[in-house]
Amino acid sequence: MSTGVIIVLIVIVAAVLVVAAVLALRARGPQHGGSLKRRFGPEYDRAVVRHDGDTKAAERELSERVRRHGSLHTRPLEPAERERFEARWTAAQERFVDSPREAVGEADRLLAELAGARGYPDGAQYEEQLAALSVHHAHHVDGYRRVHRVTHAQAQTHTAGAGDGGAETAAASNTEELREALVAARALFEQLVRPGRHDDGRPGTGAGVAPAAASAPASAPGATPASPPASEPAARAPHGWSLGKRRPKES
């Protein structure tokens, strides 16, 4: 085989390798975007909207979130801590009936404290805390965003609208917005308060009800309930409490 033929073959092989590398790089971009979309779900769509449809800018933002917070290691709550957070959340839900604004404000503060207790950035750094939560709880973090936004918007509206003749009408519509925000936030609360998959391998120590207990029917008023396991706190039922649409008294 002549030297010229060998040179031609080398050039062809080099060209093939260059083309293959270029194609691989091009294929990587969409795949990376696809993985971000799968990871962030609704947060991906919100980022795209926030960047006026610029998917590249949205993906750069989300990739930066992953870079900053993807390796964050959360810590499990102690059982006593978990029970305190659960009791406060139940109290906030019950308070909604008479004081919806105060109840949603408490939910906002409670989520900030709970996230901080789990090892996320401190609640005083709201944007950073929200970004970290979006990396690990992308499908539920918007509930926190909603209670935070509506809490601050309600505070400003309440101050600016004092003495306004249309305050009652505004309060009625705002109450429904507050209710929806609190219901949405509960999903993130449940995600944060219950033990993670690797927090504790023992059954029955989570914030949720154990499978056997979950399938058991609720006891009728006055009936003698079956004795729960010793490790299972009695105050688990309030988690299933739902905010009704009956109109509360506005405080």
mmCIF file of C-alpha atoms in Angstrom:
data_model
loop_
_atom_site.group_PDB
_atom_site.id
_atom_site.type_symbol
_atom_site.label_atom_id
_atom_site.label_comp_id
_atom_site.label_asym_id
_atom_site.label_seq_id
_atom_site.Cartn_x
_atom_site.Cartn_y
_atom_site.Cartn_z
ATOM 1 C CA MET A 1 0.000 0.000 0.000
ATOM 2 C CA SER A 2 1.471 3.311 -1.100
ATOM 3 C CA THR A 3 2.145 6.217 1.220
ATOM 4 C CA GLY A 4 -0.468 8.338 -0.577
ATOM 5 C CA VAL A 5 -3.214 5.787 0.051
ATOM 6 C CA ILE A 6 -2.276 5.539 3.726
ATOM 7 C CA ILE A 7 -2.450 9.327 4.071
ATOM 8 C CA VAL A 8 -5.868 9.394 2.408
ATOM 9 C CA LEU A 9 -7.145 6.671 4.750
ATOM 10 C CA ILE A 10 -5.824 8.551 7.788
ATOM 11 C CA VAL A 11 -7.553 11.742 6.635
ATOM 12 C CA ILE A 12 -10.823 9.864 6.082
ATOM 13 C CA VAL A 13 -10.676 8.231 9.510
ATOM 14 C CA ALA A 14 -9.880 11.584 11.143
ATOM 15 C CA ALA A 15 -12.783 13.215 9.332
ATOM 16 C CA VAL A 16 -15.149 10.455 10.446
ATOM 17 C CA LEU A 17 -14.019 10.885 14.057
ATOM 18 C CA VAL A 18 -14.524 14.661 13.897
ATOM 19 C CA VAL A 19 -18.017 14.260 12.449
ATOM 20 C CA ALA A 20 -18.900 11.673 15.099
ATOM 21 C CA ALA A 21 -17.671 13.990 17.859
ATOM 22 C CA VAL A 22 -19.713 16.908 16.487
ATOM 23 C CA LEU A 23 -22.835 14.759 16.255
ATOM 24 C CA ALA A 24 -22.317 13.496 19.799
ATOM 25 C CA LEU A 25 -21.999 17.058 21.108
ATOM 26 C CA ARG A 26 -25.145 18.123 19.273
ATOM 27 C CA ALA A 27 -27.055 15.159 20.633
ATOM 28 C CA ARG A 28 -25.917 15.988 24.136
ATOM 29 C CA GLY A 29 -27.655 19.365 24.267
ATOM 30 C CA PRO A 30 -31.214 18.111 23.741
ATOM 31 C CA GLN A 31 -30.586 15.151 26.005
ATOM 32 C CA HIS A 32 -29.383 17.490 28.757
ATOM 33 C CA GLY A 33 -32.451 19.681 28.288
ATOM 34 C CA GLY A 34 -34.649 16.603 28.337
ATOM 35 C CA SER A 35 -33.129 15.401 31.591
ATOM 36 C CA LEU A 36 -33.671 18.834 33.157
ATOM 37 C CA LYS A 37 -37.284 18.800 32.031
ATOM 38 C CA ARG A 38 -37.797 15.366 33.555
ATOM 39 C CA ARG A 39 -36.125 16.395 36.782
ATOM 40 C CA PHE A 40 -37.834 19.750 37.260
ATOM 41 C CA GLY A 41 -41.219 19.039 35.673
ATOM 42 C CA PRO A 42 -43.464 22.080 36.265
ATOM 43 C CA GLU A 43 -40.489 24.117 37.483
ATOM 44 C CA TYR A 44 -38.913 23.719 34.029
ATOM 45 C CA ASP A 45 -42.013 25.226 32.415
ATOM 46 C CA ARG A 46 -42.069 28.097 34.906
ATOM 47 C CA ALA A 47 -38.408 28.856 34.211
ATOM 48 C CA VAL A 48 -39.079 28.946 30.460
ATOM 49 C CA VAL A 49 -41.996 31.343 30.970
ATOM 50 C CA ARG A 50 -39.890 33.525 33.262
ATOM 51 C CA HIS A 51 -37.252 33.747 30.509
ATOM 52 C CA ASP A 52 -39.885 34.665 27.893
ATOM 53 C CA GLY A 53 -39.697 31.293 26.151
ATOM 54 C CA ASP A 54 -35.875 31.142 25.990
ATOM 55 C CA THR A 55 -35.275 27.475 26.826
ATOM 56 C CA LYS A 56 -31.489 27.839 26.769
ATOM 57 C CA ALA A 57 -31.597 30.589 29.394
ATOM 58 C CA ALA A 58 -34.056 28.557 31.474
ATOM 59 C CA GLU A 59 -31.836 25.479 31.284
ATOM 60 C CA ARG A 60 -28.789 27.516 32.293
ATOM 61 C CA GLU A 61 -30.671 28.720 35.367
ATOM 62 C CA LEU A 62 -31.842 25.223 36.296
ATOM 63 C CA SER A 63 -28.393 23.733 35.687
ATOM 64 C CA GLU A 64 -26.951 26.355 38.028
ATOM 65 C CA ARG A 65 -29.489 25.367 40.683
ATOM 66 C CA VAL A 66 -28.405 21.735 40.352
ATOM 67 C CA ARG A 67 -24.749 22.742 40.544
ATOM 68 C CA ARG A 68 -25.335 24.711 43.763
ATOM 69 C CA HIS A 69 -27.786 22.433 45.528
ATOM 70 C CA GLY A 70 -27.769 19.032 43.825
ATOM 71 C CA SER A 71 -25.358 17.510 46.339
ATOM 72 C CA LEU A 72 -27.155 18.933 49.376
ATOM 73 C CA HIS A 73 -27.562 16.321 52.110
ATOM 74 C CA THR A 74 -30.657 16.729 54.253
ATOM 75 C CA ARG A 75 -30.866 15.633 57.847
ATOM 76 C CA PRO A 76 -33.781 13.658 59.281
ATOM 77 C CA LEU A 77 -36.026 15.195 61.893
ATOM 78 C CA GLU A 78 -36.061 13.816 65.393
ATOM 79 C CA PRO A 79 -39.450 12.276 66.259
ATOM 80 C CA ALA A 80 -40.178 15.091 68.730
ATOM 81 C CA GLU A 81 -39.344 17.715 66.108
ATOM 82 C CA ARG A 82 -41.599 16.023 63.588
ATOM 83 C CA GLU A 83 -44.499 15.958 66.027
ATOM 84 C CA ARG A 84 -44.040 19.659 66.841
ATOM 85 C CA PHE A 85 -44.100 20.610 63.166
ATOM 86 C CA GLU A 86 -47.152 18.426 62.552
ATOM 87 C CA ALA A 87 -48.995 19.959 65.506
ATOM 88 C CA ARG A 88 -48.220 23.487 64.291
ATOM 89 C CA TRP A 89 -49.426 22.676 60.762
ATOM 90 C CA THR A 90 -52.667 21.199 62.079
ATOM 91 C CA ALA A 91 -53.179 24.293 64.249
ATOM 92 C CA ALA A 92 -52.605 26.550 61.217
ATOM 93 C CA GLN A 93 -55.192 24.627 59.196
ATOM 94 C CA GLU A 94 -57.736 24.864 61.989
ATOM 95 C CA ARG A 95 -57.020 28.556 62.455
ATOM 96 C CA PHE A 96 -57.840 29.200 58.791
ATOM 97 C CA VAL A 97 -61.578 29.085 59.488
ATOM 98 C CA ASP A 98 -61.471 32.246 61.597
ATOM 99 C CA SER A 99 -58.208 33.896 60.492
ATOM 100 C CA PRO A 100 -57.212 32.863 56.954
ATOM 101 C CA ARG A 101 -54.487 35.484 56.526
ATOM 102 C CA GLU A 102 -52.794 34.600 59.799
ATOM 103 C CA ALA A 103 -53.065 30.864 59.062
ATOM 104 C CA VAL A 104 -51.388 31.185 55.662
ATOM 105 C CA GLY A 105 -48.717 33.447 57.139
ATOM 106 C CA GLU A 106 -47.999 30.784 59.743
ATOM 107 C CA ALA A 107 -47.794 28.122 56.999
ATOM 108 C CA ASP A 108 -45.250 30.283 55.166
ATOM 109 C CA ARG A 109 -43.109 30.648 58.291
ATOM 110 C CA LEU A 110 -43.527 26.987 59.168
ATOM 111 C CA LEU A 111 -42.304 25.777 55.760
ATOM 112 C CA ALA A 112 -39.275 28.082 55.999
ATOM 113 C CA GLU A 113 -38.421 26.724 59.462
ATOM 114 C CA LEU A 114 -39.047 23.114 58.471
ATOM 115 C CA ALA A 115 -36.854 23.381 55.368
ATOM 116 C CA GLY A 116 -34.104 24.961 57.470
ATOM 117 C CA ALA A 117 -34.401 22.172 60.039
ATOM 118 C CA ARG A 118 -34.005 19.591 57.260
ATOM 119 C CA GLY A 119 -30.733 21.198 56.128
ATOM 120 C CA TYR A 120 -31.858 23.521 53.329
ATOM 121 C CA PRO A 121 -30.645 27.145 53.267
ATOM 122 C CA ASP A 122 -32.039 29.305 56.027
ATOM 123 C CA GLY A 123 -35.519 30.721 55.546
ATOM 124 C CA ALA A 124 -34.141 34.262 55.778
ATOM 125 C CA GLN A 125 -32.654 33.594 52.313
ATOM 126 C CA TYR A 126 -36.010 32.861 50.734
ATOM 127 C CA GLU A 127 -34.905 32.790 47.076
ATOM 128 C CA GLU A 128 -31.939 30.534 47.811
ATOM 129 C CA GLN A 129 -34.061 28.250 49.961
ATOM 130 C CA LEU A 130 -36.707 28.049 47.242
ATOM 131 C CA ALA A 131 -34.048 27.240 44.613
ATOM 132 C CA ALA A 132 -32.647 24.412 46.760
ATOM 133 C CA LEU A 133 -36.119 23.014 47.403
ATOM 134 C CA SER A 134 -36.904 23.123 43.678
ATOM 135 C CA VAL A 135 -33.955 20.825 42.981
ATOM 136 C CA HIS A 136 -35.170 18.148 45.388
ATOM 137 C CA HIS A 137 -38.950 18.755 45.491
ATOM 138 C CA ALA A 138 -39.666 20.248 42.076
ATOM 139 C CA HIS A 139 -43.210 18.928 41.871
ATOM 140 C CA HIS A 140 -44.293 20.404 45.215
ATOM 141 C CA VAL A 141 -42.218 23.549 45.749
ATOM 142 C CA ASP A 142 -44.750 25.834 44.076
ATOM 143 C CA GLY A 143 -47.034 25.465 47.097
ATOM 144 C CA TYR A 144 -44.388 27.212 49.207
ATOM 145 C CA ARG A 145 -43.994 29.892 46.550
ATOM 146 C CA ARG A 146 -47.739 30.471 46.560
ATOM 147 C CA VAL A 147 -48.166 30.849 50.327
ATOM 148 C CA HIS A 148 -45.123 33.139 50.460
ATOM 149 C CA ARG A 149 -46.356 35.299 47.591
ATOM 150 C CA VAL A 150 -49.938 35.511 48.812
ATOM 151 C CA THR A 151 -48.851 36.237 52.392
ATOM 152 C CA HIS A 152 -46.828 39.254 51.323
ATOM 153 C CA ALA A 153 -49.399 40.398 48.774
ATOM 154 C CA GLN A 154 -52.175 40.147 51.373
ATOM 155 C CA ALA A 155 -50.135 42.131 53.893
ATOM 156 C CA GLN A 156 -49.625 44.948 51.380
ATOM 157 C CA THR A 157 -53.259 44.878 50.217
ATOM 158 C CA HIS A 158 -54.569 44.872 53.777
ATOM 159 C CA THR A 159 -52.445 47.919 54.621
ATOM 160 C CA ALA A 160 -53.232 49.812 51.422
ATOM 161 C CA GLY A 161 -56.938 48.910 51.441
ATOM 162 C CA ALA A 162 -57.731 49.897 55.020
ATOM 163 C CA GLY A 163 -60.955 51.886 55.020
ATOM 164 C CA ASP A 164 -61.806 50.979 51.430
ATOM 165 C CA GLY A 165 -65.534 50.443 50.867
ATOM 166 C CA GLY A 166 -64.857 47.383 48.652
ATOM 167 C CA ALA A 167 -62.773 45.619 51.276
ATOM 168 C CA GLU A 168 -65.445 42.980 51.994
ATOM 169 C CA THR A 169 -65.707 41.918 48.339
ATOM 170 C CA ALA A 170 -61.920 41.747 48.017
ATOM 171 C CA ALA A 171 -61.712 39.720 51.239
ATOM 172 C CA ALA A 172 -64.159 37.113 49.933
ATOM 173 C CA SER A 173 -62.171 36.501 46.744
ATOM 174 C CA ASN A 174 -58.849 36.636 48.575
ATOM 175 C CA THR A 175 -60.032 34.030 51.061
ATOM 176 C CA GLU A 176 -60.406 31.490 48.269
ATOM 177 C CA GLU A 177 -56.923 32.327 46.992
ATOM 178 C CA LEU A 178 -55.557 31.847 50.498
ATOM 179 C CA ARG A 179 -57.331 28.508 50.835
ATOM 180 C CA GLU A 180 -55.916 27.228 47.543
ATOM 181 C CA ALA A 181 -52.412 28.362 48.500
ATOM 182 C CA LEU A 182 -52.580 26.563 51.840
ATOM 183 C CA VAL A 183 -53.865 23.357 50.238
ATOM 184 C CA ALA A 184 -51.047 23.479 47.653
ATOM 185 C CA ALA A 185 -48.421 24.084 50.342
ATOM 186 C CA ARG A 186 -49.471 21.012 52.311
ATOM 187 C CA ALA A 187 -47.913 18.698 49.699
ATOM 188 C CA LEU A 188 -44.451 20.183 50.301
ATOM 189 C CA PHE A 189 -44.996 20.087 54.051
ATOM 190 C CA GLU A 190 -45.760 16.363 53.855
ATOM 191 C CA GLN A 191 -42.644 15.779 51.746
ATOM 192 C CA LEU A 192 -40.418 17.600 54.226
ATOM 193 C CA VAL A 193 -41.877 16.377 57.491
ATOM 194 C CA ARG A 194 -41.883 12.671 56.731
ATOM 195 C CA PRO A 195 -38.624 10.692 56.898
ATOM 196 C CA GLY A 196 -36.673 10.386 53.679
ATOM 197 C CA ARG A 197 -36.050 7.001 52.104
ATOM 198 C CA HIS A 198 -32.699 6.706 53.835
ATOM 199 C CA ASP A 199 -33.495 8.575 57.062
ATOM 200 C CA ASP A 200 -34.634 5.514 58.948
ATOM 201 C CA GLY A 201 -34.973 1.962 57.710
ATOM 202 C CA ARG A 202 -37.355 0.943 60.493
ATOM 203 C CA PRO A 203 -41.036 0.749 59.651
ATOM 204 C CA GLY A 204 -43.608 2.808 61.485
ATOM 205 C CA THR A 205 -41.382 5.819 62.263
ATOM 206 C CA GLY A 206 -42.495 8.009 59.391
ATOM 207 C CA ALA A 207 -44.816 10.979 59.379
ATOM 208 C CA GLY A 208 -47.238 9.054 57.221
ATOM 209 C CA VAL A 209 -49.409 6.242 58.470
ATOM 210 C CA ALA A 210 -48.011 2.738 58.217
ATOM 211 C CA PRO A 211 -49.617 0.626 55.459
ATOM 212 C CA ALA A 212 -51.709 -1.457 57.851
ATOM 213 C CA ALA A 213 -52.985 1.636 59.636
ATOM 214 C CA ALA A 214 -53.672 3.454 56.380
ATOM 215 C CA SER A 215 -56.026 0.746 55.194
ATOM 216 C CA ALA A 216 -57.980 0.571 58.461
ATOM 217 C CA PRO A 217 -61.275 2.487 58.580
ATOM 218 C CA ALA A 218 -61.608 5.468 60.891
ATOM 219 C CA SER A 219 -63.272 4.748 64.196
ATOM 220 C CA ALA A 220 -66.761 6.105 64.704
ATOM 221 C CA PRO A 221 -67.200 8.780 67.394
ATOM 222 C CA GLY A 222 -67.409 7.130 70.790
ATOM 223 C CA ALA A 223 -66.092 3.768 69.530
ATOM 224 C CA THR A 224 -63.066 2.198 71.147
ATOM 225 C CA PRO A 225 -60.227 2.478 68.629
ATOM 226 C CA ALA A 226 -57.762 -0.306 68.049
ATOM 227 C CA SER A 227 -54.570 0.227 69.977
ATOM 228 C CA PRO A 228 -51.894 1.752 67.714
ATOM 229 C CA PRO A 229 -48.300 0.583 67.831
ATOM 230 C CA ALA A 230 -46.361 2.169 70.647
ATOM 231 C CA SER A 231 -44.043 3.972 68.219
ATOM 232 C CA GLU A 232 -46.900 5.533 66.257
ATOM 233 C CA PRO A 233 -48.086 8.866 67.700
ATOM 234 C CA ALA A 234 -51.842 9.183 68.141
ATOM 235 C CA ALA A 235 -52.048 12.556 66.361
ATOM 236 C CA ARG A 236 -51.679 11.349 62.785
ATOM 237 C CA ALA A 237 -55.284 11.788 61.698
ATOM 238 C CA PRO A 238 -55.216 15.617 61.366
ATOM 239 C CA HIS A 239 -53.004 15.246 58.275
ATOM 240 C CA GLY A 240 -56.007 14.125 56.293
ATOM 241 C CA TRP A 241 -57.982 17.211 57.323
ATOM 242 C CA SER A 242 -59.166 19.181 54.331
ATOM 243 C CA LEU A 243 -59.865 22.876 54.124
ATOM 244 C CA GLY A 244 -63.532 23.264 53.382
ATOM 245 C CA LYS A 245 -64.863 25.937 51.087
ATOM 246 C CA ARG A 246 -67.226 27.317 53.654
ATOM 247 C CA ARG A 247 -66.656 31.002 54.024
ATOM 248 C CA PRO A 248 -64.593 31.790 57.115
ATOM 249 C CA LYS A 249 -64.950 34.851 59.239
ATOM 250 C CA GLU A 250 -62.341 37.297 58.014
ATOM 251 C CA SER A 251 -60.199 38.651 60.790
#
